[in-house]
Structures are given as structure tokens and as C-alpha cells.
Tab-separated table of C-alpha atoms in Angstrom:
chain	number	residue	atom	x	y	z
A	269	ASP	CA	-12.844	17.762	-3.637
A	270	GLN	CA	-14.668	15.762	-6.536
A	271	GLN	CA	-17.479	18.482	-7.859
A	272	VAL	CA	-18.584	16.365	-10.906
A	273	LYS	CA	-18.760	12.479	-9.718
A	274	GLN	CA	-19.220	9.806	-11.766
A	275	ASN	CA	-19.598	6.620	-9.337
A	276	SER	CA	-19.293	3.638	-11.642
A	277	PRO	CA	-16.191	3.594	-13.522
A	278	SER	CA	-17.635	0.879	-15.564
A	279	LEU	CA	-21.145	-0.123	-16.824
A	280	SER	CA	-21.970	-3.145	-19.092
A	281	VAL	CA	-25.247	-3.636	-20.755
A	282	GLN	CA	-27.018	-5.936	-23.408
A	283	GLU	CA	-27.528	-4.399	-26.929
A	284	GLY	CA	-30.980	-3.840	-27.116
A	285	ARG	CA	-31.090	-2.624	-23.535
A	286	ILE	CA	-31.429	0.545	-21.775
A	287	SER	CA	-27.977	2.051	-20.632
A	288	ILE	CA	-28.202	4.328	-17.564
A	289	LEU	CA	-25.262	6.897	-16.923
A	290	ASN	CA	-25.092	8.677	-13.740
A	291	CYS	CA	-23.581	11.684	-12.367
A	292	ASP	CA	-24.080	13.676	-8.874
A	293	TYR	CA	-22.573	17.290	-8.276
A	294	THR	CA	-22.146	19.303	-5.380
A	295	ASN	CA	-22.265	23.113	-6.813
A	296	SER	CA	-25.384	24.068	-6.755
A	297	MET	CA	-23.927	27.327	-9.284
A	298	PHE	CA	-23.789	24.638	-11.961
A	299	ASP	CA	-26.204	25.653	-14.417
A	300	TYR	CA	-25.780	23.788	-17.634
A	301	PHE	CA	-24.832	19.724	-17.954
A	302	LEU	CA	-23.197	17.996	-20.424
A	303	TRP	CA	-22.391	14.874	-21.653
A	304	TYR	CA	-19.250	13.571	-23.666
A	305	LYS	CA	-18.538	10.336	-25.115
A	306	LYS	CA	-14.765	9.601	-26.260
A	307	TYR	CA	-13.605	6.364	-28.102
A	308	PRO	CA	-10.248	5.311	-27.940
A	309	ALA	CA	-7.486	7.335	-29.419
A	310	GLU	CA	-10.422	10.360	-29.923
A	311	GLY	CA	-11.259	13.315	-28.579
A	312	PRO	CA	-13.877	13.748	-26.253
A	313	THR	CA	-17.166	14.790	-28.947
A	314	PHE	CA	-20.027	16.345	-27.304
A	315	LEU	CA	-22.866	14.566	-26.867
A	316	ILE	CA	-25.854	15.862	-25.324
A	317	SER	CA	-27.079	18.829	-23.122
A	318	ILE	CA	-29.318	20.252	-20.266
A	319	SER	CA	-29.830	24.039	-18.955
A	320	SER	CA	-30.955	23.901	-15.145
A	321	ILE	CA	-33.854	25.208	-16.414
A	322	LYS	CA	-35.077	21.921	-17.767
A	323	ASP	CA	-35.260	18.308	-16.266
A	324	LYS	CA	-35.565	16.848	-19.405
A	325	ASN	CA	-33.698	17.061	-22.836
A	326	GLU	CA	-34.064	13.971	-25.588
A	327	ASP	CA	-32.286	13.608	-29.009
A	328	GLY	CA	-32.767	10.311	-30.644
A	329	ARG	CA	-31.758	7.575	-29.034
A	330	PHE	CA	-29.895	9.859	-25.667
A	331	THR	CA	-31.981	11.079	-22.941
A	332	VAL	CA	-30.568	13.456	-20.162
A	333	PHE	CA	-32.510	13.883	-16.801
A	334	LEU	CA	-31.844	16.500	-14.250
A	335	ASN	CA	-33.093	16.337	-10.879
A	336	LYS	CA	-31.310	19.510	-9.428
A	337	SER	CA	-33.559	18.968	-5.958
A	338	ALA	CA	-31.075	15.714	-5.708
A	339	LYS	CA	-28.248	17.361	-7.925
A	340	HIS	CA	-28.390	14.408	-10.281
A	341	LEU	CA	-28.374	13.822	-13.972
A	342	SER	CA	-28.536	10.853	-15.674
A	343	LEU	CA	-28.470	9.784	-19.320
A	344	HIS	CA	-30.148	7.064	-20.993
A	345	ILE	CA	-29.716	5.195	-24.448
A	346	VAL	CA	-31.837	3.662	-25.483
A	347	PRO	CA	-31.769	0.856	-27.531
A	348	SER	CA	-27.928	0.676	-26.548
A	349	GLN	CA	-26.104	-0.278	-29.898
A	350	PRO	CA	-22.541	-1.988	-29.754
A	351	GLY	CA	-21.059	1.517	-31.064
A	352	ASP	CA	-22.197	3.139	-28.026
A	353	SER	CA	-19.453	1.183	-26.566
A	354	ALA	CA	-17.058	4.258	-25.363
A	355	VAL	CA	-16.176	6.195	-22.435
A	356	TYR	CA	-18.868	8.831	-21.096
A	357	PHE	CA	-18.109	12.117	-19.662
A	358	CYS	CA	-20.272	13.801	-17.246
A	359	ALA	CA	-19.491	18.131	-17.495
A	360	ALA	CA	-20.781	20.668	-15.341
A	361	SER	CA	-20.306	24.791	-15.726
A	362	ALA	CA	-21.413	27.680	-13.865
A	363	ARG	CA	-20.667	31.652	-14.225
A	364	TRP	CA	-18.272	32.017	-11.579
A	365	GLY	CA	-16.881	35.539	-12.370
A	366	GLY	CA	-18.207	36.032	-15.424
A	367	SER	CA	-16.964	33.430	-17.545
A	368	GLU	CA	-17.956	29.591	-18.049
A	369	LYS	CA	-15.682	26.613	-17.089
A	370	LEU	CA	-16.357	23.308	-17.569
A	371	VAL	CA	-15.883	20.685	-14.980
A	372	PHE	CA	-15.878	17.234	-15.844
A	373	GLY	CA	-16.134	13.553	-13.894
A	374	LYS	CA	-13.564	11.184	-14.063
A	375	GLY	CA	-15.761	9.295	-16.698
A	376	THR	CA	-18.022	5.623	-17.011
A	377	LYS	CA	-16.427	3.084	-19.726
A	378	LEU	CA	-19.950	1.748	-21.366
A	379	THR	CA	-19.552	-1.480	-22.841
A	380	VAL	CA	-22.746	-2.967	-25.315
A	381	ASN	CA	-22.476	-6.474	-25.799
A	382	PRO	CA	-23.806	-8.197	-29.262
B	503	ASP	CA	-11.317	18.171	-42.593
B	504	ALA	CA	-10.882	18.305	-38.457
B	505	ASP	CA	-12.100	21.500	-37.229
B	506	VAL	CA	-9.521	21.225	-34.107
B	507	THR	CA	-6.012	19.754	-34.644
B	508	GLN	CA	-2.949	18.705	-32.771
B	509	THR	CA	0.267	18.162	-33.188
B	510	PRO	CA	1.902	16.109	-32.828
B	511	ARG	CA	0.004	13.267	-31.998
B	512	ASN	CA	2.507	10.848	-30.134
B	513	ARG	CA	5.631	11.973	-28.602
B	514	ILE	CA	8.178	10.347	-25.946
B	515	THR	CA	10.647	12.743	-24.321
B	516	LYS	CA	13.107	12.387	-21.292
B	517	THR	CA	12.933	14.189	-18.131
B	518	GLY	CA	14.439	17.734	-17.994
B	519	LYS	CA	13.127	18.273	-21.692
B	520	ARG	CA	11.481	21.191	-22.943
B	521	ILE	CA	8.786	20.578	-25.521
B	522	MET	CA	5.941	21.897	-27.006
B	523	LEU	CA	2.537	20.408	-27.900
B	524	GLU	CA	0.350	23.048	-30.316
B	525	CYS	CA	-3.215	23.650	-31.016
B	526	SER	CA	-4.793	24.799	-34.342
B	527	GLN	CA	-8.744	25.507	-35.092
B	528	THR	CA	-10.959	26.414	-37.841
B	529	LYS	CA	-13.849	27.225	-36.000
B	530	GLY	CA	-13.482	30.473	-35.350
B	531	HIS	CA	-13.642	30.314	-32.120
B	532	ASP	CA	-11.916	32.778	-29.051
B	533	ARG	CA	-11.726	30.527	-26.428
B	534	MET	CA	-9.481	27.362	-26.271
B	535	TYR	CA	-8.374	25.508	-23.485
B	536	TRP	CA	-5.943	22.721	-22.474
B	537	TYR	CA	-6.927	19.542	-20.412
B	538	ARG	CA	-5.151	16.586	-19.228
B	539	GLN	CA	-6.683	13.260	-19.303
B	540	ASP	CA	-4.905	10.659	-16.494
B	541	PRO	CA	-6.202	7.083	-16.056
B	542	GLY	CA	-9.245	7.202	-13.669
B	543	LEU	CA	-8.672	11.011	-13.367
B	544	GLY	CA	-11.054	12.566	-16.003
B	545	LEU	CA	-10.072	15.666	-17.586
B	546	ARG	CA	-8.369	18.368	-15.690
B	547	LEU	CA	-7.670	21.881	-17.122
B	548	ILE	CA	-4.347	22.924	-17.310
B	549	TYR	CA	-4.954	26.833	-18.998
B	550	TYR	CA	-7.421	28.603	-20.636
B	551	SER	CA	-7.545	31.645	-22.922
B	552	PHE	CA	-11.142	33.438	-23.704
B	553	ASP	CA	-9.094	35.767	-26.382
B	554	VAL	CA	-5.577	36.440	-27.675
B	555	LYS	CA	-4.917	38.799	-24.882
B	556	ASP	CA	-6.358	36.472	-21.959
B	557	ILE	CA	-4.786	33.501	-20.321
B	558	ASN	CA	-5.805	31.925	-17.368
B	559	LYS	CA	-4.250	29.161	-15.211
B	560	GLY	CA	-6.693	25.795	-14.885
B	561	GLU	CA	-6.133	23.679	-11.739
B	562	ILE	CA	-3.225	21.662	-12.500
B	563	SER	CA	-0.774	24.708	-13.936
B	564	ASP	CA	2.059	24.091	-12.365
B	565	GLY	CA	5.236	22.807	-14.909
B	566	TYR	CA	3.093	24.249	-17.798
B	567	SER	CA	3.003	27.746	-19.603
B	568	VAL	CA	1.043	28.221	-22.793
B	569	SER	CA	1.063	30.871	-25.054
B	570	ARG	CA	-2.039	32.273	-27.474
B	571	GLN	CA	0.234	32.960	-30.567
B	572	ALA	CA	-3.634	33.929	-32.694
B	573	GLN	CA	-7.188	33.764	-32.060
B	574	ALA	CA	-6.511	29.884	-34.080
B	575	LYS	CA	-3.592	28.920	-32.233
B	576	PHE	CA	-2.699	27.863	-28.296
B	577	SER	CA	0.365	25.820	-27.632
B	578	LEU	CA	1.183	24.131	-24.644
B	579	SER	CA	4.710	24.019	-23.264
B	580	LEU	CA	6.121	22.395	-21.101
B	581	GLU	CA	9.397	23.888	-19.578
B	582	SER	CA	11.380	20.627	-17.993
B	583	ALA	CA	9.377	17.860	-18.317
B	584	ILE	CA	9.116	14.978	-15.339
B	585	PRO	CA	7.541	11.698	-15.816
B	586	ASN	CA	4.690	12.378	-14.211
B	587	GLN	CA	3.379	14.440	-16.751
B	588	THR	CA	2.824	11.490	-18.968
B	589	ALA	CA	-0.403	11.289	-20.209
B	590	LEU	CA	-2.834	12.423	-22.682
B	591	TYR	CA	-3.456	15.922	-23.490
B	592	PHE	CA	-6.330	17.553	-25.063
B	593	CYS	CA	-6.781	20.839	-26.795
B	594	ALA	CA	-10.681	22.365	-27.165
B	595	THR	CA	-12.442	25.056	-28.417
B	596	SER	CA	-16.278	27.005	-27.310
B	597	VAL	CA	-17.739	29.870	-28.002
B	598	PRO	CA	-20.902	31.057	-25.656
B	599	THR	CA	-23.906	30.785	-26.658
B	600	GLY	CA	-26.410	32.639	-24.133
B	601	GLY	CA	-24.457	31.339	-21.047
B	602	GLN	CA	-24.294	27.537	-22.178
B	603	GLU	CA	-21.100	26.747	-23.625
B	604	THR	CA	-20.222	23.875	-25.425
B	605	GLN	CA	-16.497	22.640	-26.176
B	606	TYR	CA	-14.887	20.970	-29.063
B	607	PHE	CA	-11.770	19.160	-28.388
B	608	GLY	CA	-8.602	18.185	-30.605
B	609	PRO	CA	-7.732	14.013	-31.267
B	610	GLY	CA	-5.392	14.546	-28.191
B	611	THR	CA	-1.703	14.068	-27.442
B	612	ARG	CA	-0.401	10.883	-26.387
B	613	LEU	CA	2.903	12.092	-24.283
B	614	LEU	CA	5.173	10.157	-22.324
B	615	VAL	CA	7.877	11.443	-20.222
B	616	LEU	CA	10.943	8.823	-19.722
């Protein structure tokens, strides 16, 4: 069963508007959440993270929101730029047996149109 | 200069052949990982290693083996390649920071098994 779900395989937005990428998780033991961005022919790159003790983390145009009661997190990009077009992966980790492992969602392909 | 490098970047092989994918890192991280990415399936963990003497299976280790030759090197082997091992393979490294671990990925190896 999938513990980290990104239910939208793709998203298209206009340049300058807000992009909202969503992620749901099922395991209440997850205590750290990350977003990665991946361009074609490159490895995923770390974008932003949030600890379960927070509900918001902001870094420039990128903000991640965490709703623990709903087991939901979202990544907001505002304003969106064409260079933001990429696949975005949500990931979560938990301390199981004293070791952390990341569990990834399937990704959402964001296209920002000029 | 890339912190995490993978060789080869592209490889075509035939069913039944043994191949090795190599990963090197200059980040000084103890933890290393091998993932595969398939269309629509996101990133799935094959093996991971928390130090030179530690090797652990991930969720899809069947058909693969690994070797941690040094802190900086982690190799993935396909003993007898089969077509459904055609995928993008990523190596990653990490160092835990207060229980919040961020992984850093290499550029990937595209493998085609005929």
C-alpha cells in the first residue's frame, strides 16, 4: 500500500500564478517531510522540508504547509515561473528502529506556461 | 563539481548479463542509497547502507546486490539482468541532522535491458 500519495500526476499553471502541489500520507509516525524537484536527465534535488512540529515553512517563492490532523501537506509556489516546470516528489520519513528512511510519492509533473 | 557521481550515465545490456552501476560521493556522508525510478511509480528504494559495514535491503531488493567498498563508494549489481529492470537508477547520500535527514541524489543511470 502506498504510504505517500500524490494524487495529481500533472498540473499546468500560467506564469505568475500560484502552483499548489498536494501530498497525502497514511503513516502517523512520519515526522519529517520533504519536497524534491526533478528535471529531465537529472537527479532529484532537495527543495524544502518541514518538521512535524511545524505547520508552515517558507523559503522564497516556496512554502510548504503541513496539516497533521488531515495527514496532508502542500507545496505552494508563487509566483510560478517557467523554470519551475519539473516533476515534484513529496517524501516523508520516520524513525523506525532508530533509522530514518525516506518514502516517496509518485510525483506530480508541473508545467508553467509563459 | 558534482558531489554525487554515477557511472555509467547510460547503459544498454542484454538479458542474462551481469552489470554493475557505480556511485561515488565527495560529500563525506556515511549513508548511501540506491533507488530506481519507473514511470508512474516514483522512487523506490533498492538497498541502503548507513556505514561501510552496514548493508540493508529496501523494498525491491530482489535481483540486485550491493557492495560498499568505502565510505565514498556504493555499487549496485544486477547479477543476471532482465527486461523489467529497465529503469532510471539513482544513488543518494545523506547525513542525519537531529533526526531530520535530507538525501542528495546523483544524476542517475539510465539502464535498458534488451
